[in-house]
Coordinates of C-alpha atoms (C1' of nucleotides) in Angstrom, one line a residue:
Chain A
M216 CA 176.1 29.2 150.4
V217 CA 177.4 32.4 151.8
G218 CA 176.8 32.6 155.5
P219 CA 175.0 35.6 156.9
M220 CA 178.2 36.8 158.5
L221 CA 179.8 37.3 155.1
N222 CA 176.7 38.8 153.6
P223 CA 176.8 42.5 153.6
A224 CA 173.1 42.6 153.3
A225 CA 172.7 40.9 156.6
V226 CA 174.6 43.6 158.4
A227 CA 171.6 45.8 158.6
P228 CA 168.6 43.6 157.7
V229 CA 166.2 46.4 157.2
R230 CA 162.7 45.0 156.6
V231 CA 160.5 48.0 156.0
R232 CA 156.9 47.6 156.8
R233 CA 154.1 49.3 154.9
H234 CA 154.1 53.0 155.3
S235 CA 157.3 53.2 157.2
A236 CA 159.0 54.0 153.9
G237 CA 162.4 55.3 154.8
S238 CA 165.4 53.1 154.5
T239 CA 167.1 53.0 157.8
H240 CA 170.6 52.3 156.7
Q241 CA 173.2 54.9 156.8
A242 CA 174.6 55.3 153.4
A243 CA 178.3 54.9 153.5
R244 CA 180.3 58.1 152.8
S245 CA 181.6 58.0 149.4
T246 CA 185.2 57.8 150.5
A247 CA 184.7 55.1 153.1
R248 CA 186.8 52.0 152.9
C249 CA 184.8 48.9 152.3
S250 CA 186.7 45.9 153.6
S251 CA 183.7 44.0 154.9
C252 CA 181.5 45.0 152.1
A253 CA 180.0 43.0 149.3
M254 CA 183.5 42.4 147.9
R255 CA 183.6 39.4 150.1
H256 CA 180.4 38.1 148.8
L257 CA 181.6 38.8 145.4
C258 CA 184.9 37.0 145.8
M259 CA 184.8 34.5 148.6
P260 CA 182.2 31.9 148.1
Q261 CA 184.3 29.2 146.7
G262 CA 186.9 30.2 149.2
V263 CA 189.9 32.3 148.7
A264 CA 192.8 30.9 150.7
A265 CA 193.5 32.8 154.0
N266 CA 196.9 33.8 152.8
E267 CA 195.4 35.6 149.8
L268 CA 193.2 37.8 151.9
P269 CA 195.6 40.7 152.1
Q270 CA 195.7 40.9 148.4
L271 CA 192.0 40.9 148.3
E272 CA 191.7 43.6 150.8
A273 CA 194.3 45.6 148.9
L274 CA 191.9 45.8 146.1
I275 CA 190.8 49.4 146.3
C276 CA 187.2 49.1 147.2
T277 CA 185.5 52.3 148.2
A278 CA 181.8 52.8 148.8
R279 CA 179.5 55.2 147.1
A280 CA 176.1 56.4 148.0
V281 CA 173.4 56.8 145.4
R282 CA 170.2 58.6 146.2
R283 CA 166.9 57.4 145.0
G284 CA 166.4 58.3 141.4
E285 CA 170.1 59.0 140.9
S286 CA 172.2 57.1 138.3
L287 CA 175.2 55.1 139.4
Y288 CA 176.2 55.1 135.8
R289 CA 174.5 55.9 132.5
A290 CA 174.5 54.1 129.1
G291 CA 177.5 55.4 127.2
D292 CA 179.6 56.2 130.3
S293 CA 183.0 54.8 130.1
F294 CA 183.4 51.5 132.0
D295 CA 185.9 51.5 134.8
N296 CA 184.3 49.7 137.7
L297 CA 182.1 46.9 138.7
Y298 CA 179.8 47.4 141.7
A299 CA 178.3 45.3 144.4
V300 CA 175.1 46.6 146.0
R301 CA 175.8 47.1 149.7
S302 CA 172.4 48.3 150.7
G303 CA 169.3 49.4 148.9
S304 CA 168.4 48.4 145.3
L305 CA 168.8 49.6 141.8
K306 CA 167.3 49.0 138.4
T307 CA 169.2 48.8 135.1
V308 CA 167.6 50.5 132.2
M309 CA 168.3 50.2 128.5
A310 CA 167.1 52.7 125.9
H311 CA 165.9 52.1 122.4
R312 CA 167.0 54.5 119.6
D313 CA 163.6 56.2 119.6
G314 CA 163.7 56.9 123.3
R315 CA 161.6 54.1 124.6
E316 CA 163.2 52.6 127.7
Q317 CA 163.0 49.3 129.3
V318 CA 164.0 48.0 132.7
T319 CA 166.4 45.2 132.0
G320 CA 167.3 44.2 135.6
L321 CA 166.8 44.7 139.3
R322 CA 169.7 44.4 141.8
L323 CA 169.2 43.8 145.4
A324 CA 171.7 44.2 148.2
G325 CA 174.6 41.7 147.7
E326 CA 174.2 41.5 144.0
A327 CA 176.7 42.6 141.4
L328 CA 176.3 45.4 138.9
G329 CA 178.1 46.8 135.9
L330 CA 179.0 43.8 133.8
D331 CA 177.2 45.4 130.9
G332 CA 180.2 47.6 130.4
I333 CA 182.9 44.9 129.8
S334 CA 182.2 44.2 126.2
S335 CA 182.8 47.7 124.8
D336 CA 184.4 49.7 127.6
Q337 CA 181.2 51.6 127.7
H338 CA 178.1 50.9 129.8
A339 CA 175.3 49.6 127.6
C340 CA 172.6 50.5 130.1
S341 CA 172.0 52.9 133.0
A342 CA 171.8 51.9 136.7
V343 CA 169.3 53.9 138.7
A344 CA 168.8 53.7 142.4
L345 CA 165.3 52.7 143.4
E346 CA 165.9 53.9 147.0
D347 CA 168.8 55.5 148.7
S348 CA 171.5 52.9 148.3
S349 CA 175.1 52.3 148.6
V350 CA 177.4 50.3 146.5
C351 CA 181.0 49.0 146.7
I352 CA 183.2 50.1 143.8
I353 CA 185.4 47.5 142.4
P354 CA 187.9 48.8 139.9
Y355 CA 187.8 46.4 137.0
A356 CA 191.4 46.8 136.0
A357 CA 192.6 45.8 139.5
L358 CA 190.1 43.0 139.6
K359 CA 191.3 41.7 136.3
H360 CA 194.8 41.7 137.5
L361 CA 193.9 40.0 140.7
C362 CA 192.1 37.3 138.7
R363 CA 195.3 36.4 137.0
E364 CA 197.0 35.8 140.4
I365 CA 194.3 34.1 142.3
G366 CA 192.5 31.3 140.6
S367 CA 189.5 31.3 142.9
M368 CA 188.9 35.0 142.1
Q369 CA 189.0 34.3 138.4
E370 CA 186.5 31.5 138.9
R371 CA 184.3 33.8 140.9
L372 CA 184.2 36.5 138.3
H373 CA 183.5 34.0 135.6
K374 CA 180.6 32.6 137.5
L375 CA 179.3 36.0 138.2
M376 CA 179.2 36.7 134.5
G377 CA 177.8 33.3 133.7
E378 CA 175.1 33.8 136.2
Q379 CA 174.0 37.0 134.6
I380 CA 174.0 35.3 131.2
V381 CA 171.7 32.6 132.5
R382 CA 169.5 35.0 134.4
E383 CA 169.0 37.1 131.3
A384 CA 168.2 34.1 129.2
A385 CA 165.6 33.0 131.7
Q386 CA 164.1 36.5 131.5
M387 CA 163.9 36.2 127.8
M388 CA 161.8 33.1 128.4
V389 CA 159.6 35.0 130.7
L390 CA 159.1 37.7 128.2
G391 CA 158.7 35.5 125.2
S392 CA 156.6 32.6 126.5
L393 CA 154.6 33.5 129.5
S394 CA 151.2 35.2 130.0
A395 CA 150.9 38.3 132.0
D396 CA 149.7 36.4 135.1
E397 CA 152.6 34.0 134.8
R398 CA 155.1 36.8 134.4
V399 CA 154.0 38.6 137.5
A400 CA 153.9 35.3 139.5
A401 CA 157.4 34.4 138.2
F402 CA 158.7 37.8 139.1
L403 CA 157.3 37.7 142.7
L404 CA 158.7 34.3 143.2
D405 CA 162.1 35.4 141.9
I406 CA 162.3 38.3 144.3
S407 CA 161.1 36.0 147.1
E408 CA 163.9 33.5 146.4
R409 CA 166.5 36.1 146.1
N410 CA 165.4 37.6 149.4
A411 CA 165.6 34.1 151.0
Q412 CA 169.1 33.5 149.6
R413 CA 170.3 36.7 151.2
G414 CA 168.8 35.9 154.6
Y415 CA 165.6 38.0 154.4
S416 CA 162.1 36.9 154.5
S417 CA 160.8 35.1 151.4
A418 CA 157.3 35.9 152.4
E419 CA 157.3 39.7 152.9
F420 CA 159.2 42.4 151.2
N421 CA 159.1 46.0 150.1
L422 CA 159.4 46.2 146.4
R423 CA 160.8 49.6 145.6
M424 CA 159.9 49.5 141.9
T425 CA 156.8 51.4 140.7
R426 CA 154.1 49.5 138.8
E427 CA 155.5 51.1 135.8
D428 CA 159.0 49.8 136.4
M429 CA 157.6 46.3 137.0
G430 CA 155.5 46.6 133.8
S431 CA 158.6 47.7 131.8
Y432 CA 160.6 44.8 133.2
L433 CA 157.9 42.3 132.5
G434 CA 156.9 43.6 129.1
M435 CA 153.5 44.9 130.0
T436 CA 151.7 48.0 131.0
L437 CA 151.4 49.3 134.5
E438 CA 147.7 48.9 134.4
T439 CA 148.0 45.2 133.7
V440 CA 150.5 44.8 136.5
S441 CA 148.1 46.5 138.9
R442 CA 145.1 44.4 137.7
T443 CA 147.1 41.2 138.0
L444 CA 148.2 42.0 141.5
S445 CA 144.6 42.8 142.5
R446 CA 143.5 39.5 141.0
F447 CA 146.2 37.6 142.9
Q448 CA 145.0 39.3 146.0
K449 CA 141.4 38.3 145.4
R450 CA 142.5 34.7 144.9
G451 CA 144.4 34.8 148.2
L452 CA 147.8 34.3 146.6
I453 CA 149.3 37.5 147.9
D454 CA 148.6 40.5 150.1
A455 CA 149.8 43.7 148.5
Q456 CA 149.5 47.1 149.9
G457 CA 151.2 49.4 147.4
R458 CA 154.8 48.4 147.2
F459 CA 154.7 46.2 150.3
I460 CA 154.1 42.6 149.2
H461 CA 153.2 39.6 151.3
I462 CA 153.3 36.3 149.6
V463 CA 150.5 34.3 151.2
D464 CA 150.6 31.2 149.0
P465 CA 153.8 30.6 147.2
E466 CA 152.7 27.2 146.0
G467 CA 149.6 28.8 144.5
L468 CA 151.8 31.3 142.7
R469 CA 153.9 28.6 141.3
Q470 CA 150.8 27.0 139.9
V471 CA 149.7 30.1 138.0
G472 CA 149.6 28.7 134.6
P473 CA 148.8 29.7 131.0
P474 CA 145.4 31.1 130.3
E475 CA 143.2 28.0 130.5
R476 CA 141.4 27.2 127.3
P477 CA 138.0 25.3 127.5
G478 CA 138.2 21.8 126.2
R479 CA 141.8 20.9 126.3
Chain B
M126 CA 187.8 44.2 113.3
V127 CA 188.9 40.7 112.4
G128 CA 190.4 40.5 109.0
P129 CA 188.9 37.9 106.7
M130 CA 192.1 35.9 106.8
L131 CA 191.6 35.3 110.4
N132 CA 187.9 34.6 110.1
P133 CA 187.1 30.9 109.8
A134 CA 183.8 31.7 108.3
A135 CA 185.5 33.3 105.4
V136 CA 187.5 30.2 104.5
A137 CA 184.5 28.7 102.7
P138 CA 182.1 31.6 102.1
V139 CA 179.2 29.5 101.2
R140 CA 176.3 31.7 100.2
V141 CA 173.5 29.3 99.3
R142 CA 171.0 30.6 96.9
R143 CA 167.4 29.7 97.0
H144 CA 166.7 26.1 96.1
S145 CA 170.3 25.1 96.2
A146 CA 169.9 24.2 99.8
G147 CA 172.8 21.9 100.6
S148 CA 175.6 23.3 102.6
T149 CA 178.8 22.8 100.7
H150 CA 181.2 22.6 103.5
Q151 CA 182.9 19.4 104.5
A152 CA 182.2 18.9 108.1
A153 CA 185.5 18.4 109.9
R154 CA 186.0 14.9 111.3
S155 CA 185.5 14.9 114.9
T156 CA 189.1 14.2 115.7
A157 CA 190.6 16.8 113.4
R158 CA 192.9 19.4 114.8
C159 CA 191.7 22.8 114.5
S160 CA 194.6 25.2 114.4
S161 CA 193.1 27.6 111.9
C162 CA 189.7 27.4 113.3
A163 CA 187.5 29.9 115.1
M164 CA 189.8 29.7 118.0
R165 CA 191.8 32.4 116.3
H166 CA 188.7 34.5 116.0
L167 CA 187.9 33.8 119.5
C168 CA 191.3 34.8 120.9
M169 CA 193.1 37.0 118.5
P170 CA 191.2 40.2 117.8
Q171 CA 192.9 42.4 120.3
G172 CA 196.1 40.8 119.3
V173 CA 197.9 38.0 121.1
A174 CA 201.7 38.6 120.8
A175 CA 203.4 36.4 118.2
N176 CA 205.5 34.7 120.8
E177 CA 202.4 33.5 122.6
L178 CA 201.1 31.8 119.6
P179 CA 202.5 28.4 120.4
Q180 CA 200.7 28.3 123.7
L181 CA 197.6 29.2 122.0
E182 CA 198.0 26.5 119.4
A183 CA 198.7 24.1 122.2
L184 CA 195.2 24.6 123.5
I185 CA 193.7 21.3 122.6
C186 CA 191.1 22.4 120.1
T187 CA 189.4 19.7 118.1
A188 CA 186.5 20.0 115.8
R189 CA 183.2 18.3 116.0
A190 CA 180.5 17.8 113.4
V191 CA 176.9 18.2 114.4
R192 CA 174.2 17.2 112.0
R193 CA 171.0 19.1 111.5
G194 CA 168.7 18.6 114.3
E195 CA 171.3 17.1 116.6
S196 CA 172.3 18.6 119.9
L197 CA 175.8 19.8 120.6
Y198 CA 174.8 19.8 124.2
R199 CA 171.6 19.7 126.2
A200 CA 170.4 21.6 129.2
G201 CA 171.7 19.7 132.3
D202 CA 174.7 18.3 130.5
S203 CA 177.9 18.9 132.5
F204 CA 179.9 21.8 131.3
D205 CA 183.4 21.2 130.1
N206 CA 183.9 23.1 126.8
L207 CA 183.2 26.2 125.1
Y208 CA 182.6 26.1 121.3
A209 CA 183.2 28.3 118.3
V210 CA 181.0 27.7 115.3
R211 CA 183.2 26.8 112.4
S212 CA 180.5 26.4 109.8
G213 CA 176.8 26.2 109.8
S214 CA 174.5 27.6 112.5
L215 CA 172.9 26.5 115.7
K216 CA 170.1 27.7 118.0
T217 CA 170.1 27.6 121.7
V218 CA 166.9 26.5 123.4
M219 CA 165.8 26.8 127.0
A220 CA 162.9 24.9 128.5
H221 CA 160.3 25.9 131.1
R222 CA 159.3 23.5 133.8
D223 CA 156.1 22.7 132.1
G224 CA 157.8 21.7 128.9
R225 CA 157.3 24.9 126.9
E226 CA 160.5 25.7 125.0
Q227 CA 161.9 29.0 123.8
V228 CA 164.7 29.7 121.4
T229 CA 167.0 32.0 123.3
G230 CA 169.8 32.5 120.7
L231 CA 171.1 31.9 117.2
R232 CA 174.8 31.3 116.5
L233 CA 176.3 31.8 113.1
A234 CA 179.7 30.7 111.9
G235 CA 182.5 32.5 113.9
E236 CA 180.4 33.0 117.0
A237 CA 180.9 31.5 120.4
L238 CA 178.7 29.0 122.1
G239 CA 178.4 27.4 125.5
L240 CA 178.8 30.2 128.0
D241 CA 175.5 29.3 129.6
G242 CA 177.4 26.5 131.3
I243 CA 179.9 28.5 133.3
S244 CA 177.7 29.6 136.1
S245 CA 176.7 26.2 137.4
D246 CA 179.0 23.7 135.7
Q247 CA 175.9 22.5 133.9
H248 CA 174.5 23.8 130.6
A249 CA 171.4 25.9 131.2
C250 CA 170.2 25.5 127.7
S251 CA 170.5 23.1 124.7
A252 CA 172.3 23.9 121.5
V253 CA 170.8 22.4 118.4
A254 CA 172.2 22.5 114.9
L255 CA 170.0 24.3 112.3
E256 CA 171.9 22.7 109.5
D257 CA 174.9 20.3 109.3
S258 CA 177.5 22.3 111.1
S259 CA 180.9 22.0 112.7
V260 CA 182.3 23.6 115.8
C261 CA 185.6 23.9 117.5
I262 CA 185.9 22.5 120.9
I263 CA 187.6 24.7 123.5
P264 CA 188.2 23.0 126.8
Y265 CA 187.2 25.5 129.4
A266 CA 189.7 24.4 132.0
A267 CA 192.6 24.8 129.6
L268 CA 191.3 28.1 128.4
K269 CA 190.9 29.4 132.0
H270 CA 194.4 28.4 132.7
L271 CA 195.7 30.1 129.5
C272 CA 193.8 33.3 130.5
R273 CA 195.9 33.5 133.6
E274 CA 199.0 33.4 131.6
I275 CA 198.1 35.6 128.7
G276 CA 196.4 38.9 129.5
S277 CA 195.0 39.4 126.0
M278 CA 193.3 36.0 126.2
Q279 CA 191.7 36.9 129.5
E280 CA 190.6 40.2 128.0
R281 CA 189.1 38.4 125.0
L282 CA 187.2 35.9 127.1
H283 CA 185.8 38.6 129.3
K284 CA 184.6 40.6 126.3
L285 CA 183.0 37.5 124.8
M286 CA 181.0 37.0 128.0
G287 CA 180.3 40.7 128.2
E288 CA 179.0 40.7 124.6
Q289 CA 176.6 38.0 125.3
I290 CA 175.3 39.8 128.4
V291 CA 174.6 42.9 126.3
R292 CA 173.1 41.0 123.4
E293 CA 170.7 39.2 125.7
A294 CA 169.8 42.5 127.4
A295 CA 169.0 43.9 123.9
Q296 CA 166.9 40.9 123.1
M297 CA 165.0 41.5 126.4
M298 CA 164.2 45.0 125.0
V299 CA 163.0 43.5 121.8
L300 CA 160.7 41.1 123.6
G301 CA 159.5 43.6 126.1
S302 CA 159.0 46.8 124.2
L303 CA 158.6 46.2 120.5
S304 CA 155.6 45.3 118.3
A305 CA 155.5 42.2 116.2
D306 CA 156.5 44.2 113.1
E307 CA 159.4 45.8 114.9
R308 CA 160.6 42.6 116.3
V309 CA 160.8 40.9 112.9
A310 CA 162.5 44.0 111.4
A311 CA 165.0 44.1 114.2
F312 CA 165.7 40.4 113.8
L313 CA 166.3 40.7 110.1
L314 CA 168.6 43.7 110.6
D315 CA 170.5 41.9 113.3
I316 CA 171.2 38.9 111.1
S317 CA 172.1 41.2 108.2
E318 CA 174.6 43.0 110.4
R319 CA 176.1 39.9 111.8
N320 CA 176.5 38.5 108.2
A321 CA 178.2 41.7 107.2
Q322 CA 180.6 41.6 110.1
R323 CA 181.7 38.2 109.1
G324 CA 182.3 39.0 105.4
Y325 CA 179.0 37.8 104.0
S326 CA 176.3 39.7 102.2
S327 CA 174.2 41.8 104.4
A328 CA 171.5 41.8 101.8
E329 CA 170.9 38.2 101.1
F330 CA 171.1 35.2 103.3
N331 CA 169.6 31.8 103.9
L332 CA 168.0 31.7 107.4
R333 CA 168.0 28.2 108.5
M334 CA 165.4 28.7 111.2
T335 CA 161.9 27.7 110.6
R336 CA 159.1 30.2 111.1
E337 CA 158.4 28.5 114.3
D338 CA 161.9 29.0 115.6
M339 CA 161.8 32.6 114.6
G340 CA 158.5 33.0 116.3
S341 CA 159.8 31.4 119.5
Y342 CA 162.9 33.6 119.5
L343 CA 160.8 36.7 118.9
G344 CA 158.0 35.8 121.3
M345 CA 155.2 35.4 118.8
T346 CA 153.5 32.6 116.8
L347 CA 154.8 31.2 113.5
E348 CA 151.7 32.6 111.8
T349 CA 152.4 36.1 112.9
V350 CA 156.0 35.7 111.6
S351 CA 154.7 34.5 108.3
R352 CA 152.2 37.3 108.0
T353 CA 154.7 39.9 109.0
L354 CA 157.2 38.7 106.4
S355 CA 154.5 38.7 103.7
R356 CA 153.5 42.3 104.6
F357 CA 157.1 43.4 104.5
Q358 CA 157.3 41.8 101.1
K359 CA 154.2 43.6 99.8
R360 CA 155.7 46.9 101.1
G361 CA 158.9 46.2 99.2
L362 CA 161.1 45.9 102.2
I363 CA 162.3 42.4 101.6
D364 CA 162.0 39.6 99.1
A365 CA 161.5 36.3 101.0
Q366 CA 161.3 32.9 99.4
G367 CA 160.9 30.5 102.2
R368 CA 164.1 30.6 104.2
F369 CA 166.0 32.6 101.7
I370 CA 165.8 36.3 102.6
H371 CA 166.7 39.3 100.4
I372 CA 166.7 42.6 102.2
V373 CA 165.6 45.1 99.6
D374 CA 165.3 48.2 101.7
P375 CA 167.3 48.1 105.0
E376 CA 166.5 51.7 105.7
G377 CA 162.9 51.0 105.4
L378 CA 163.2 48.1 107.8
R379 CA 164.9 50.4 110.3
Q380 CA 162.0 52.7 110.1
V381 CA 159.4 50.1 110.9
G382 CA 158.0 51.7 114.0
P383 CA 155.4 51.1 116.6
P384 CA 151.8 50.6 115.4
E385 CA 150.8 54.0 114.3
R386 CA 147.7 55.3 116.1
P387 CA 145.5 57.9 114.4
G388 CA 145.7 61.4 115.8
R389 CA 149.1 61.4 117.6
Chain C
dC171 C1' 147.2 73.7 150.9
dG172 C1' 147.5 72.2 146.2
dA173 C1' 150.2 70.1 142.8
dC174 C1' 151.9 65.8 141.6
dA175 C1' 153.4 61.2 141.2
dG176 C1' 151.8 56.8 141.9
dG177 C1' 148.0 53.4 142.1
dT178 C1' 143.4 51.3 141.1
dT179 C1' 139.6 50.3 138.3
dG180 C1' 136.3 50.5 134.3
dA181 C1' 135.1 50.9 129.2
dT182 C1' 136.8 50.2 124.7
dT183 C1' 140.0 49.1 121.0
dT184 C1' 143.8 46.7 119.0
dT185 C1' 147.0 43.4 118.4
dC186 C1' 148.1 39.0 118.2
dA187 C1' 146.9 34.1 119.2
dT188 C1' 144.2 30.4 117.9
dC189 C1' 141.8 27.4 114.8
dA190 C1' 141.5 25.9 110.2
dA191 C1' 142.2 24.8 105.4
dT192 C1' 145.5 24.5 101.7
dA193 C1' 149.6 24.4 99.3
dG194 C1' 154.5 23.9 98.9
dT195 C1' 159.1 21.4 100.4
dT196 C1' 162.0 17.9 101.8
dG197 C1' 163.5 13.6 102.5
dT198 C1' 162.7 8.6 102.2
dG199 C1' 162.1 4.2 100.5
dG200 C1' 160.3 1.3 97.3
Chain D
dC211 C1' 163.1 8.4 89.9
dC212 C1' 158.8 8.8 91.5
dA213 C1' 155.4 8.7 95.1
dC214 C1' 154.4 9.3 99.6
dA215 C1' 154.6 11.0 104.3
dA216 C1' 155.9 14.5 107.2
dC217 C1' 157.1 18.8 107.9
dT218 C1' 156.9 23.7 106.7
dA219 C1' 154.7 27.9 105.1
dT220 C1' 150.8 30.8 103.8
dT221 C1' 146.5 32.9 104.3
dG222 C1' 141.8 33.6 106.2
dA223 C1' 138.2 33.8 110.0
dT224 C1' 137.4 34.4 114.7
dG225 C1' 138.3 35.2 119.6
dA226 C1' 140.9 36.4 123.7
dA227 C1' 144.5 38.9 126.2
dA228 C1' 146.4 42.9 127.0
dA229 C1' 146.9 47.9 125.5
dT230 C1' 144.9 52.2 125.5
dC231 C1' 142.0 55.9 127.2
dA232 C1' 139.9 57.8 131.1
dA233 C1' 138.3 58.8 135.7
dC234 C1' 139.2 58.8 140.3
dC235 C1' 141.7 58.0 144.6
dT236 C1' 145.6 58.1 147.8
dG237 C1' 149.6 59.8 150.0
dT238 C1' 153.7 63.0 149.7
dC239 C1' 156.2 67.0 149.7
dG240 C1' 157.5 71.6 148.7

DNA sequence: CGACAGGTTGATTTTCATCAATAGTTGTGG
DNA sequence: CCACAACTATTGATGAAAATCAACCTGTCG
């Protein structure tokens, strides 16, 4: 795994407690260089040889700040860059013809963003910041070129895309096969794991999504999300105060199963 | 778009009518070379220069026959190859811990298969033939190497992955936001479009999935699928006889909307 | 302050799943 | 080729999960 030193998210491990809402990171100025940013995370894991580092650094990689509620890109925008979340978090949103929207993804610090634009040179969904955030900009053309020179970079990009394919397939399973309780439990455990992978607490985190965002992502209404969380709390599985979530009993969450039917 | 001459699916445009169920294609022997197979489709669209063709052909690309019900690969299998469906069709299936399975995708002739293995060198889902089918085998290692030499090939592979990312996101929308009626309508229109793109009829096709497969893919039960199709038939939108589907009124299908609620 | 967005909880309705019975299809082996 | 078994599809009756509608509460911010 990526050591904390290479993990941009670990640079400023903000763990906001309830009611101390403000993000403490300093959003990078939009012209700042970004040599120690998520680009490393994005490219290094399988190890780029030391002598290739200069080329890697040469990849123009500036940072951009995105304020809460702002779009990093919108569906239909021309696709030029990939992004790596440096701090904060964003949701991806896709719209149906008739205007209905659905949250299709959540990106935490250290995760990649923008792959939805590759297929048609236009972004297929919008990326909206859930809190003041900053991202590294990775020009796709340059990255593509670099991938032809450096095998490990090509490998890394492929894996990144492959991971998203698998993650989305897993989410299709969640939406297609699981009950409301199971969906919420799976979601909380997913966030918990992703936090752990990035060196944060797996037990406590501040989810920046609203209940409505969660519901949209999980294919249910905000009321159902709220009720489910309340029920989990009564059962002693979690302790939720608004957006601050404390996972008390992860094992219990994993055992949340399909609605039990009498006599089976 | 890809001209019919380059489209392997067009080589034997089998359009099976109701009750003449058998697929007429001759499944390629599993050792057959596959120079005019879907590999072209997979690689050519944006145009590989003529002088690069030999390299392309050199990519070891054999065919493999898969009988109805057989797996091309299973979740957990080591990932070595991508595949292009040459004839027939397959479903991809993902399993939950507790054994529940869900159909996560459907691949028709000319479409690519196997990208779910890239991220972890193991396939994340299984691919099961819905009818006797044949696929081209594309060794991933060789393809990766070729992508570093030929830019258009790299481009093509990236787009292929990007397309799957977008397709899956769209399916998440279907599962998360649409009513049962809308899901079935969207599914039929999707198949219809994909058929049209590949030179088949957009109005009539033989869906090899069972009602249960469809239900699994669409996040509903087989009974609901059946009822919905019956209702569409009564409304004159389609004419379905078992797995043979005739789309009578595509525009009407597109207008299938959310459950209307009185007084809004 | 007061308007507003977000969150919780309750009452009611709706959609869809489940259970069940039957009929149609397909493939197999005698 | 027919008969049988096994799978697949349709349709109806009933029930449960989740959506909708609604009221109220909280904290935030101009």
